[in-house]
């Protein structure tokens, strides 16, 4: 039995996309009333929910407060039913801690933290269904949630993953493509300035190809930006209609 | 692009895990017909012809495309590969199924699809909005795929109708499945079976023979009798292997006896490594090289390997009973001690069928279309094929592929693939030996050729980056006459400080062959250039091998140079590697170079350079021999070819001149220097070459042989071996030393390529060097190309790539290279053997002096120095009374009726060509002197019979 063919000779991937195409993205802002900001995003079969509280006073130990900027606190969790196999995922396991740290780094780079010294911003992200690119979905959901909360940011943070198969870069990997074990790159971009908020890569990739994969991921992130921008504008429009009436 | 996608879920439940996958449907997939306005060239790459040229089918005279289903693709790939079949639509559904079921056929279909000439188009129907279908309740995957194929065919017909009403382009479904065909016709899709369609192609009747015969029903009617027991399914075999009741191994048929085979058990257990299988039923349709599962029989049924030679000569297919009789005859002659583990084949784990070369044995009935095919390899059973062109195929070498072996058939079924040509023709025989030795020899494909540099080629600014200009140096090349792939050139000059600068310049092939492209992959696959007697099978296309890479004189060529500064005692003071541009001043042959060195009148730059090189080479050689390098010998022959017919007209052993060893010395030096450099730089993934020291037992035969001549050969180290070989001289027998060296060569192990990270023994025994690699012949060896790349990275002249620094990939490459080198060697030998035959065919019968190389139990192996020809003289013949033979293993000697033969004895033998078996002609030798009554033929007969044929001679013998 031969393994799956990730990219056919005709240039189609397993799910029928071409190399540079994203999965279908649907997003909504303001899904919860209690939280300061919230958003829900679907990237293909990957579904994530982000909730933002703050900026508010430092909770718990006051010594954690930073004198010149706000503390960004990120927590990641994924639902027991998020993958094919039902599995309990305790809080604070290695994977979710790492994801939390990555999200924190990403958002410290994007949020204008110096505007809220000695305060705290909480970002909680939960993955409801995982089908590859969880990090990207979390970042995109959290961006919308932070905006929903009205916290000033430098720019959108748009994230997308990319892989590399047979000399071609694939953007927005699905779970099947991730599981194949090739190189995998996650990129969080500030699209207006083109600055990179976070870049992470698994497994080996020759440096000659890095640029190609990076460009594919960046292009995908810019595409994500166009979509998120549309979602934000629509949300604002809806909100203004409600307020206006 | 995004909005064109519709979202659908495809759920595949199996076991515990539920997999949810997205499946996007698109509306931008082209149909492949170039004239289609609706798709507007949405497809790139190979596509269908807009007006398929009439394929002259009587069933469908209008222009049409073909759409085969999975089984047609799997079984009739030989037909589809035929150039007559063009304009075929391969559905994604079909391609995926093929991919899952047979990797080799998948590869073949991909090659066909990539061939522009064939106009095959792959239609991604599973992702097309209008051709995607979901599996219905109660429908299995196969039925769903069949339906998907029908839906796609229907869509195509409707789509093409829209394109233009007047030209009746149609898509024809080709399926061998009756039900599928019926349903298709019901739905209004023109459908035919493969057989119907191929038969209707009146212009190409020869295609019918390439059809694989799978019509099982017809077979069953003819002979309902079941001969073989059923093969167990794979799952049961795996269970059995796990529990230990069955054993897994490689099936190796016996050359001598068609009713016998051994199975080499996979695994580490030393005992029961080999299991004997005897009898047609126990062999149970396994074919040589198959991976099979065997069941051991109880000890009471164990048998001994028979010493009888049995060839399958049954003309009729129903002579199974006779086979059984023969089988019984095998079993009776058994002594208790000889019994060996015996088993029977219960199932086939993996078939290792390949197309086989051989000849047709025409059926006795004149009108019969079924014939038996006899493969050249005796280990392969005869194959039944169906053909109408038996009379044209008779006496030809043909290729036949096996389709299957039903339980009720004595022979496997196959189909005709290709006609190679007449038996005995040089081209045909060359083709056969290339095929049998698995030497890739097809012309280079378009994809490969596309990576060649464009002509006219010249060196550009860009090429000069990281490159030194050495065009001013007085470089020259020395090669055998007629050599067109010159990969090395040399220079030597005196420096101002009195030292000598010596440069070895090697063709920079890696500049033209970039890693990973089709050209690179093809060269890696070929691994080496194969030199046959009258033909060269190139590793790289001719433009590179004989032109752009060949370091011809008076043209600028890119090179990779290794430059040493040496003192006059040939000690290396400095080593430097660089990519360079050179301009060779002369391409000399060995003889020309020798003449220049020897003639006092010549004093030009080239000659002084050659003299300097020669002087250094002598010192280097002396140093090498002192360290214990072996000078071995093997009888090498060269044919003088007739310039018109290319028939060999004379045989000659190769001559060695001083200049040969001069070039060799510097090549060795360059190889060693490079090996050191790349190992220093890449300790884990340098490609090196090693030559393991042979185990002492290998030398036994040499030591014993020398002892019989009162000489002592020490074999504890290479150095002592070399010394004792030098001292082994016999004043009245000058050829003895050469004979000993030939014997010593036979004791050696094979030198192999390896990756430095995967091994820790680097020693090269024959050259007495702690490290060695191949750097100097990149035109004809792929190993050298890898070494060039490594070295280029090491000196910063080129960039690296991931495969280069992956030791597992590198060791895979080494494995292939070692295999190819071995096969190339065998092919070369087979080619020499064939030409020797041609030579003796024209020469008739000759008597020559020979020396005994080995003594066997019933034969002696002799070497004829004049022709460098080795042959065996048998003392037992089939229809003759056996002479009294006494074999002594201690002294190696054989006593026949009072005459004793020792190793190195001088004898006289008669050489004839035995053409009793058309497929296997061979040189036969018979003893002339010393005379033993009843064994040899009297010399006067051989003189008288000098111009007679081999057949005549045997008549006289009787």
PDB file of N, CA and C in Angstrom, chain A residues 1-6 8-10 12-18 21-25 43-47 83-85 129 131 174 176 204-209 227, chain B residues 1-2 5 7 9 12 16-26 28-30 42 92 95-96 99-100 106 110 113-114 122-124 127 799-802 805-806:
ATOM      1  N   UNK A   1       0.859  -1.194   0.000  1.00  0.00           N
ATOM      2  CA  UNK A   1       0.000   0.000   0.000  1.00  0.00           C
ATOM      3  C   UNK A   1       0.885   1.229   0.000  1.00  0.00           C
ATOM      4  N   UNK A   2       0.672   2.028  -0.983  1.00  0.00           N
ATOM      5  CA  UNK A   2       1.481   3.240  -1.079  1.00  0.00           C
ATOM      6  C   UNK A   2       0.902   4.311  -0.165  1.00  0.00           C
ATOM      7  N   UNK A   3       1.768   5.166   0.304  1.00  0.00           N
ATOM      8  CA  UNK A   3       1.296   6.251   1.155  1.00  0.00           C
ATOM      9  C   UNK A   3       0.472   7.237   0.354  1.00  0.00           C
ATOM     10  N   UNK A   4      -0.012   8.259   1.034  1.00  0.00           N
ATOM     11  CA  UNK A   4      -0.838   9.234   0.323  1.00  0.00           C
ATOM     12  C   UNK A   4       0.035  10.120  -0.546  1.00  0.00           C
ATOM     13  N   UNK A   5      -0.511  10.494  -1.658  1.00  0.00           N
ATOM     14  CA  UNK A   5       0.207  11.383  -2.553  1.00  0.00           C
ATOM     15  C   UNK A   5      -0.181  12.811  -2.187  1.00  0.00           C
ATOM     16  N   UNK A   6       0.773  13.552  -1.604  1.00  0.00           N
ATOM     17  CA  UNK A   6       0.425  14.872  -1.093  1.00  0.00           C
ATOM     18  C   UNK A   6       0.168  15.875  -2.203  1.00  0.00           C
ATOM     19  N   UNK A   8      -0.378  15.877  -6.422  1.00  0.00           N
ATOM     20  CA  UNK A   8      -0.440  15.060  -7.638  1.00  0.00           C
ATOM     21  C   UNK A   8       0.325  15.751  -8.764  1.00  0.00           C
ATOM     22  N   UNK A   9       0.571  15.001  -9.836  1.00  0.00           N
ATOM     23  CA  UNK A   9       1.283  15.568 -10.977  1.00  0.00           C
ATOM     24  C   UNK A   9       0.520  16.746 -11.566  1.00  0.00           C
ATOM     25  N   UNK A  10      -0.785  16.732 -11.389  1.00  0.00           N
ATOM     26  CA  UNK A  10      -1.586  17.810 -11.950  1.00  0.00           C
ATOM     27  C   UNK A  10      -1.577  19.029 -11.030  1.00  0.00           C
ATOM     28  N   UNK A  12      -2.670  19.084  -7.737  1.00  0.00           N
ATOM     29  CA  UNK A  12      -3.721  19.138  -6.735  1.00  0.00           C
ATOM     30  C   UNK A  12      -3.294  18.395  -5.477  1.00  0.00           C
ATOM     31  N   UNK A  13      -3.728  18.960  -4.339  1.00  0.00           N
ATOM     32  CA  UNK A  13      -3.422  18.307  -3.073  1.00  0.00           C
ATOM     33  C   UNK A  13      -4.537  17.323  -2.748  1.00  0.00           C
ATOM     34  N   UNK A  14      -4.347  16.599  -1.636  1.00  0.00           N
ATOM     35  CA  UNK A  14      -5.296  15.537  -1.304  1.00  0.00           C
ATOM     36  C   UNK A  14      -6.727  16.045  -1.270  1.00  0.00           C
ATOM     37  N   UNK A  15      -6.918  17.228  -0.709  1.00  0.00           N
ATOM     38  CA  UNK A  15      -8.292  17.715  -0.576  1.00  0.00           C
ATOM     39  C   UNK A  15      -8.733  18.532  -1.786  1.00  0.00           C
ATOM     40  N   UNK A  16      -7.918  18.596  -2.833  1.00  0.00           N
ATOM     41  CA  UNK A  16      -8.344  19.258  -4.046  1.00  0.00           C
ATOM     42  C   UNK A  16      -7.862  20.697  -4.179  1.00  0.00           C
ATOM     43  N   UNK A  17      -7.101  21.166  -3.191  1.00  0.00           N
ATOM     44  CA  UNK A  17      -6.586  22.527  -3.312  1.00  0.00           C
ATOM     45  C   UNK A  17      -5.343  22.531  -4.162  1.00  0.00           C
ATOM     46  N   UNK A  18      -4.985  23.668  -4.698  1.00  0.00           N
ATOM     47  CA  UNK A  18      -3.682  23.833  -5.321  1.00  0.00           C
ATOM     48  C   UNK A  18      -2.681  24.219  -4.233  1.00  0.00           C
ATOM     49  N   UNK A  21      -3.255  27.548  -2.180  1.00  0.00           N
ATOM     50  CA  UNK A  21      -4.603  27.916  -1.773  1.00  0.00           C
ATOM     51  C   UNK A  21      -4.870  27.620  -0.300  1.00  0.00           C
ATOM     52  N   UNK A  22      -5.659  28.517   0.311  1.00  0.00           N
ATOM     53  CA  UNK A  22      -6.032  28.316   1.710  1.00  0.00           C
ATOM     54  C   UNK A  22      -7.282  27.461   1.789  1.00  0.00           C
ATOM     55  N   UNK A  23      -7.549  26.980   3.001  1.00  0.00           N
ATOM     56  CA  UNK A  23      -8.845  26.331   3.198  1.00  0.00           C
ATOM     57  C   UNK A  23      -9.897  27.420   3.383  1.00  0.00           C
ATOM     58  N   UNK A  24     -11.135  27.008   3.394  1.00  0.00           N
ATOM     59  CA  UNK A  24     -12.204  27.990   3.533  1.00  0.00           C
ATOM     60  C   UNK A  24     -12.172  28.581   4.943  1.00  0.00           C
ATOM     61  N   UNK A  25     -12.189  29.900   5.027  1.00  0.00           N
ATOM     62  CA  UNK A  25     -12.128  30.552   6.343  1.00  0.00           C
ATOM     63  C   UNK A  25     -13.456  31.242   6.626  1.00  0.00           C
ATOM     64  N   UNK A  43     -11.086  27.403  10.077  1.00  0.00           N
ATOM     65  CA  UNK A  43     -10.198  27.318   8.909  1.00  0.00           C
ATOM     66  C   UNK A  43     -10.294  25.891   8.427  1.00  0.00           C
ATOM     67  N   UNK A  44     -11.130  25.660   7.457  1.00  0.00           N
ATOM     68  CA  UNK A  44     -11.412  24.287   7.065  1.00  0.00           C
ATOM     69  C   UNK A  44     -12.046  23.592   8.244  1.00  0.00           C
ATOM     70  N   UNK A  45     -11.488  22.491   8.645  1.00  0.00           N
ATOM     71  CA  UNK A  45     -12.033  21.751   9.771  1.00  0.00           C
ATOM     72  C   UNK A  45     -11.409  22.134  11.103  1.00  0.00           C
ATOM     73  N   UNK A  46     -10.474  23.060  11.089  1.00  0.00           N
ATOM     74  CA  UNK A  46      -9.890  23.509  12.345  1.00  0.00           C
ATOM     75  C   UNK A  46     -10.759  24.637  12.894  1.00  0.00           C
ATOM     76  N   UNK A  47     -11.224  24.446  14.127  1.00  0.00           N
ATOM     77  CA  UNK A  47     -12.133  25.438  14.698  1.00  0.00           C
ATOM     78  C   UNK A  47     -11.584  25.908  16.032  1.00  0.00           C
ATOM     79  N   UNK A  83      -9.865  16.004  18.425  1.00  0.00           N
ATOM     80  CA  UNK A  83      -9.216  15.163  17.419  1.00  0.00           C
ATOM     81  C   UNK A  83     -10.009  13.882  17.200  1.00  0.00           C
ATOM     82  N   UNK A  84      -9.566  13.111  16.255  1.00  0.00           N
ATOM     83  CA  UNK A  84     -10.252  11.874  15.903  1.00  0.00           C
ATOM     84  C   UNK A  84     -10.383  10.938  17.082  1.00  0.00           C
ATOM     85  N   UNK A  85      -9.324  10.890  17.872  1.00  0.00           N
ATOM     86  CA  UNK A  85      -9.345  10.031  19.042  1.00  0.00           C
ATOM     87  C   UNK A  85      -9.728  10.873  20.243  1.00  0.00           C
ATOM     88  N   UNK A 129     -11.889  21.892  17.371  1.00  0.00           N
ATOM     89  CA  UNK A 129     -11.642  20.803  16.435  1.00  0.00           C
ATOM     90  C   UNK A 129     -10.297  21.075  15.792  1.00  0.00           C
ATOM     91  N   UNK A 131      -7.603  20.209  12.853  1.00  0.00           N
ATOM     92  CA  UNK A 131      -7.327  19.550  11.582  1.00  0.00           C
ATOM     93  C   UNK A 131      -6.127  20.234  10.927  1.00  0.00           C
ATOM     94  N   UNK A 174      -3.210  20.837   6.079  1.00  0.00           N
ATOM     95  CA  UNK A 174      -4.261  20.157   6.824  1.00  0.00           C
ATOM     96  C   UNK A 174      -3.603  19.088   7.694  1.00  0.00           C
ATOM     97  N   UNK A 176      -3.715  15.846   7.552  1.00  0.00           N
ATOM     98  CA  UNK A 176      -3.107  14.758   6.775  1.00  0.00           C
ATOM     99  C   UNK A 176      -1.734  15.173   6.284  1.00  0.00           C
ATOM    100  N   UNK A 204      13.761  19.052   9.430  1.00  0.00           N
ATOM    101  CA  UNK A 204      14.826  19.700   8.660  1.00  0.00           C
ATOM    102  C   UNK A 204      14.362  20.192   7.295  1.00  0.00           C
ATOM    103  N   UNK A 205      14.864  21.357   6.921  1.00  0.00           N
ATOM    104  CA  UNK A 205      14.586  21.897   5.594  1.00  0.00           C
ATOM    105  C   UNK A 205      15.868  22.556   5.123  1.00  0.00           C
ATOM    106  N   UNK A 206      16.212  22.301   3.893  1.00  0.00           N
ATOM    107  CA  UNK A 206      17.453  22.873   3.395  1.00  0.00           C
ATOM    108  C   UNK A 206      17.319  24.385   3.266  1.00  0.00           C
ATOM    109  N   UNK A 207      18.374  25.083   3.596  1.00  0.00           N
ATOM    110  CA  UNK A 207      18.251  26.539   3.646  1.00  0.00           C
ATOM    111  C   UNK A 207      17.940  27.148   2.282  1.00  0.00           C
ATOM    112  N   UNK A 208      18.320  26.456   1.204  1.00  0.00           N
ATOM    113  CA  UNK A 208      18.011  26.965  -0.129  1.00  0.00           C
ATOM    114  C   UNK A 208      16.503  27.076  -0.351  1.00  0.00           C
ATOM    115  N   UNK A 209      15.747  26.202   0.323  1.00  0.00           N
ATOM    116  CA  UNK A 209      14.307  26.191   0.102  1.00  0.00           C
ATOM    117  C   UNK A 209      13.561  27.088   1.089  1.00  0.00           C
ATOM    118  N   UNK A 227      -9.074  38.470   4.407  1.00  0.00           N
ATOM    119  CA  UNK A 227     -10.321  37.886   4.882  1.00  0.00           C
ATOM    120  C   UNK A 227     -10.707  38.426   6.253  1.00  0.00           C
TER     121      UNK A 227
ATOM    122  N   UNK B   1     -10.510  32.504  -6.824  1.00  0.00           N
ATOM    123  CA  UNK B   1     -10.295  31.075  -6.673  1.00  0.00           C
ATOM    124  C   UNK B   1     -11.078  30.534  -5.485  1.00  0.00           C
ATOM    125  N   UNK B   2     -11.084  31.341  -4.408  1.00  0.00           N
ATOM    126  CA  UNK B   2     -11.664  30.827  -3.176  1.00  0.00           C
ATOM    127  C   UNK B   2     -13.154  30.574  -3.305  1.00  0.00           C
ATOM    128  N   UNK B   5     -14.957  27.300  -4.530  1.00  0.00           N
ATOM    129  CA  UNK B   5     -14.944  26.020  -3.827  1.00  0.00           C
ATOM    130  C   UNK B   5     -16.270  25.770  -3.128  1.00  0.00           C
ATOM    131  N   UNK B   7     -17.955  23.351  -0.241  1.00  0.00           N
ATOM    132  CA  UNK B   7     -17.432  22.625   0.913  1.00  0.00           C
ATOM    133  C   UNK B   7     -18.189  21.327   1.136  1.00  0.00           C
ATOM    134  N   UNK B   9     -17.946  17.279   3.155  1.00  0.00           N
ATOM    135  CA  UNK B   9     -17.222  16.451   4.111  1.00  0.00           C
ATOM    136  C   UNK B   9     -17.158  15.033   3.593  1.00  0.00           C
ATOM    137  N   UNK B  12     -14.746   8.846   6.594  1.00  0.00           N
ATOM    138  CA  UNK B  12     -14.288   7.481   6.357  1.00  0.00           C
ATOM    139  C   UNK B  12     -14.184   6.805   7.712  1.00  0.00           C
ATOM    140  N   UNK B  16     -11.647   2.449  15.176  1.00  0.00           N
ATOM    141  CA  UNK B  16     -12.046   3.322  16.254  1.00  0.00           C
ATOM    142  C   UNK B  16     -12.028   4.783  15.815  1.00  0.00           C
ATOM    143  N   UNK B  17     -11.080   5.082  14.942  1.00  0.00           N
ATOM    144  CA  UNK B  17     -10.843   6.479  14.627  1.00  0.00           C
ATOM    145  C   UNK B  17     -11.760   6.941  13.506  1.00  0.00           C
ATOM    146  N   UNK B  18     -12.276   8.067  13.714  1.00  0.00           N
ATOM    147  CA  UNK B  18     -13.106   8.654  12.677  1.00  0.00           C
ATOM    148  C   UNK B  18     -12.306   9.769  12.033  1.00  0.00           C
ATOM    149  N   UNK B  19     -12.093   9.621  10.761  1.00  0.00           N
ATOM    150  CA  UNK B  19     -11.289  10.626  10.074  1.00  0.00           C
ATOM    151  C   UNK B  19     -12.195  11.534   9.283  1.00  0.00           C
ATOM    152  N   UNK B  20     -12.025  12.795   9.527  1.00  0.00           N
ATOM    153  CA  UNK B  20     -12.823  13.761   8.782  1.00  0.00           C
ATOM    154  C   UNK B  20     -11.887  14.526   7.868  1.00  0.00           C
ATOM    155  N   UNK B  21     -12.159  14.451   6.612  1.00  0.00           N
ATOM    156  CA  UNK B  21     -11.303  15.164   5.669  1.00  0.00           C
ATOM    157  C   UNK B  21     -12.123  16.086   4.811  1.00  0.00           C
ATOM    158  N   UNK B  22     -11.510  17.176   4.497  1.00  0.00           N
ATOM    159  CA  UNK B  22     -12.190  18.089   3.588  1.00  0.00           C
ATOM    160  C   UNK B  22     -11.994  17.613   2.167  1.00  0.00           C
ATOM    161  N   UNK B  23     -12.921  17.938   1.339  1.00  0.00           N
ATOM    162  CA  UNK B  23     -12.808  17.562  -0.060  1.00  0.00           C
ATOM    163  C   UNK B  23     -13.357  18.710  -0.890  1.00  0.00           C
ATOM    164  N   UNK B  24     -12.484  19.446  -1.473  1.00  0.00           N
ATOM    165  CA  UNK B  24     -12.928  20.627  -2.220  1.00  0.00           C
ATOM    166  C   UNK B  24     -13.273  20.253  -3.649  1.00  0.00           C
ATOM    167  N   UNK B  25     -14.347  20.790  -4.140  1.00  0.00           N
ATOM    168  CA  UNK B  25     -14.721  20.581  -5.535  1.00  0.00           C
ATOM    169  C   UNK B  25     -14.457  21.862  -6.294  1.00  0.00           C
ATOM    170  N   UNK B  26     -13.992  21.738  -7.501  1.00  0.00           N
ATOM    171  CA  UNK B  26     -13.564  22.926  -8.241  1.00  0.00           C
ATOM    172  C   UNK B  26     -14.307  23.028  -9.553  1.00  0.00           C
ATOM    173  N   UNK B  28     -12.600  24.767 -12.018  1.00  0.00           N
ATOM    174  CA  UNK B  28     -11.564  25.278 -12.916  1.00  0.00           C
ATOM    175  C   UNK B  28     -10.657  24.165 -13.434  1.00  0.00           C
ATOM    176  N   UNK B  29     -11.175  22.925 -13.447  1.00  0.00           N
ATOM    177  CA  UNK B  29     -10.363  21.831 -13.962  1.00  0.00           C
ATOM    178  C   UNK B  29     -10.681  21.633 -15.433  1.00  0.00           C
ATOM    179  N   UNK B  30      -9.663  21.693 -16.249  1.00  0.00           N
ATOM    180  CA  UNK B  30      -9.858  21.600 -17.689  1.00  0.00           C
ATOM    181  C   UNK B  30     -10.118  20.184 -18.137  1.00  0.00           C
ATOM    182  N   UNK B  42      -7.408  25.578 -19.170  1.00  0.00           N
ATOM    183  CA  UNK B  42      -7.175  25.560 -17.728  1.00  0.00           C
ATOM    184  C   UNK B  42      -6.186  24.461 -17.342  1.00  0.00           C
ATOM    185  N   UNK B  92      -8.445  10.428 -12.361  1.00  0.00           N
ATOM    186  CA  UNK B  92      -7.767  10.430 -11.068  1.00  0.00           C
ATOM    187  C   UNK B  92      -8.172   9.202 -10.256  1.00  0.00           C
ATOM    188  N   UNK B  95      -6.183   6.378 -11.516  1.00  0.00           N
ATOM    189  CA  UNK B  95      -4.769   6.528 -11.182  1.00  0.00           C
ATOM    190  C   UNK B  95      -4.514   6.205  -9.712  1.00  0.00           C
ATOM    191  N   UNK B  96      -5.426   6.661  -8.841  1.00  0.00           N
ATOM    192  CA  UNK B  96      -5.253   6.399  -7.406  1.00  0.00           C
ATOM    193  C   UNK B  96      -5.351   4.910  -7.122  1.00  0.00           C
ATOM    194  N   UNK B  99      -2.267   3.247  -8.193  1.00  0.00           N
ATOM    195  CA  UNK B  99      -1.191   3.586  -7.277  1.00  0.00           C
ATOM    196  C   UNK B  99      -1.219   2.693  -6.040  1.00  0.00           C
ATOM    197  N   UNK B 100      -2.431   2.424  -5.567  1.00  0.00           N
ATOM    198  CA  UNK B 100      -2.543   1.592  -4.382  1.00  0.00           C
ATOM    199  C   UNK B 100      -2.272   0.130  -4.677  1.00  0.00           C
ATOM    200  N   UNK B 106       2.111   1.917 -11.794  1.00  0.00           N
ATOM    201  CA  UNK B 106       1.872   3.344 -11.572  1.00  0.00           C
ATOM    202  C   UNK B 106       3.000   4.165 -12.172  1.00  0.00           C
ATOM    203  N   UNK B 110       2.777   6.766 -15.318  1.00  0.00           N
ATOM    204  CA  UNK B 110       3.214   8.160 -15.181  1.00  0.00           C
ATOM    205  C   UNK B 110       4.197   8.542 -16.265  1.00  0.00           C
ATOM    206  N   UNK B 113       2.222   9.134 -19.322  1.00  0.00           N
ATOM    207  CA  UNK B 113       1.500  10.400 -19.245  1.00  0.00           C
ATOM    208  C   UNK B 113       2.430  11.579 -19.516  1.00  0.00           C
ATOM    209  N   UNK B 114       3.679  11.456 -19.084  1.00  0.00           N
ATOM    210  CA  UNK B 114       4.613  12.562 -19.278  1.00  0.00           C
ATOM    211  C   UNK B 114       5.151  12.631 -20.695  1.00  0.00           C
ATOM    212  N   UNK B 122      -4.436  13.434 -17.668  1.00  0.00           N
ATOM    213  CA  UNK B 122      -4.981  13.007 -16.396  1.00  0.00           C
ATOM    214  C   UNK B 122      -6.063  13.988 -15.971  1.00  0.00           C
ATOM    215  N   UNK B 123      -7.258  13.490 -15.817  1.00  0.00           N
ATOM    216  CA  UNK B 123      -8.388  14.341 -15.454  1.00  0.00           C
ATOM    217  C   UNK B 123      -8.686  14.161 -13.976  1.00  0.00           C
ATOM    218  N   UNK B 124      -8.616  15.242 -13.232  1.00  0.00           N
ATOM    219  CA  UNK B 124      -8.823  15.168 -11.792  1.00  0.00           C
ATOM    220  C   UNK B 124     -10.320  15.155 -11.513  1.00  0.00           C
ATOM    221  N   UNK B 127     -12.176  15.908  -7.980  1.00  0.00           N
ATOM    222  CA  UNK B 127     -12.273  17.268  -7.461  1.00  0.00           C
ATOM    223  C   UNK B 127     -13.027  18.176  -8.414  1.00  0.00           C
ATOM    224  N   UNK B 799      27.334  25.075  -3.858  1.00  0.00           N
ATOM    225  CA  UNK B 799      26.502  24.998  -2.661  1.00  0.00           C
ATOM    226  C   UNK B 799      26.068  23.558  -2.427  1.00  0.00           C
ATOM    227  N   UNK B 800      25.692  23.264  -1.217  1.00  0.00           N
ATOM    228  CA  UNK B 800      25.310  21.911  -0.869  1.00  0.00           C
ATOM    229  C   UNK B 800      23.810  21.750  -1.064  1.00  0.00           C
ATOM    230  N   UNK B 801      23.316  20.547  -0.931  1.00  0.00           N
ATOM    231  CA  UNK B 801      21.882  20.283  -0.999  1.00  0.00           C
ATOM    232  C   UNK B 801      21.580  19.171  -0.018  1.00  0.00           C
ATOM    233  N   UNK B 802      20.293  19.055   0.420  1.00  0.00           N
ATOM    234  CA  UNK B 802      20.023  18.186   1.570  1.00  0.00           C
ATOM    235  C   UNK B 802      20.443  16.732   1.374  1.00  0.00           C
ATOM    236  N   UNK B 805      24.040  15.610   2.279  1.00  0.00           N
ATOM    237  CA  UNK B 805      24.504  15.450   3.651  1.00  0.00           C
ATOM    238  C   UNK B 805      23.584  14.526   4.434  1.00  0.00           C
ATOM    239  N   UNK B 806      22.935  13.622   3.732  1.00  0.00           N
ATOM    240  CA  UNK B 806      22.073  12.651   4.397  1.00  0.00           C
ATOM    241  C   UNK B 806      22.720  11.286   4.224  1.00  0.00           C
TER     242      UNK B 806
END
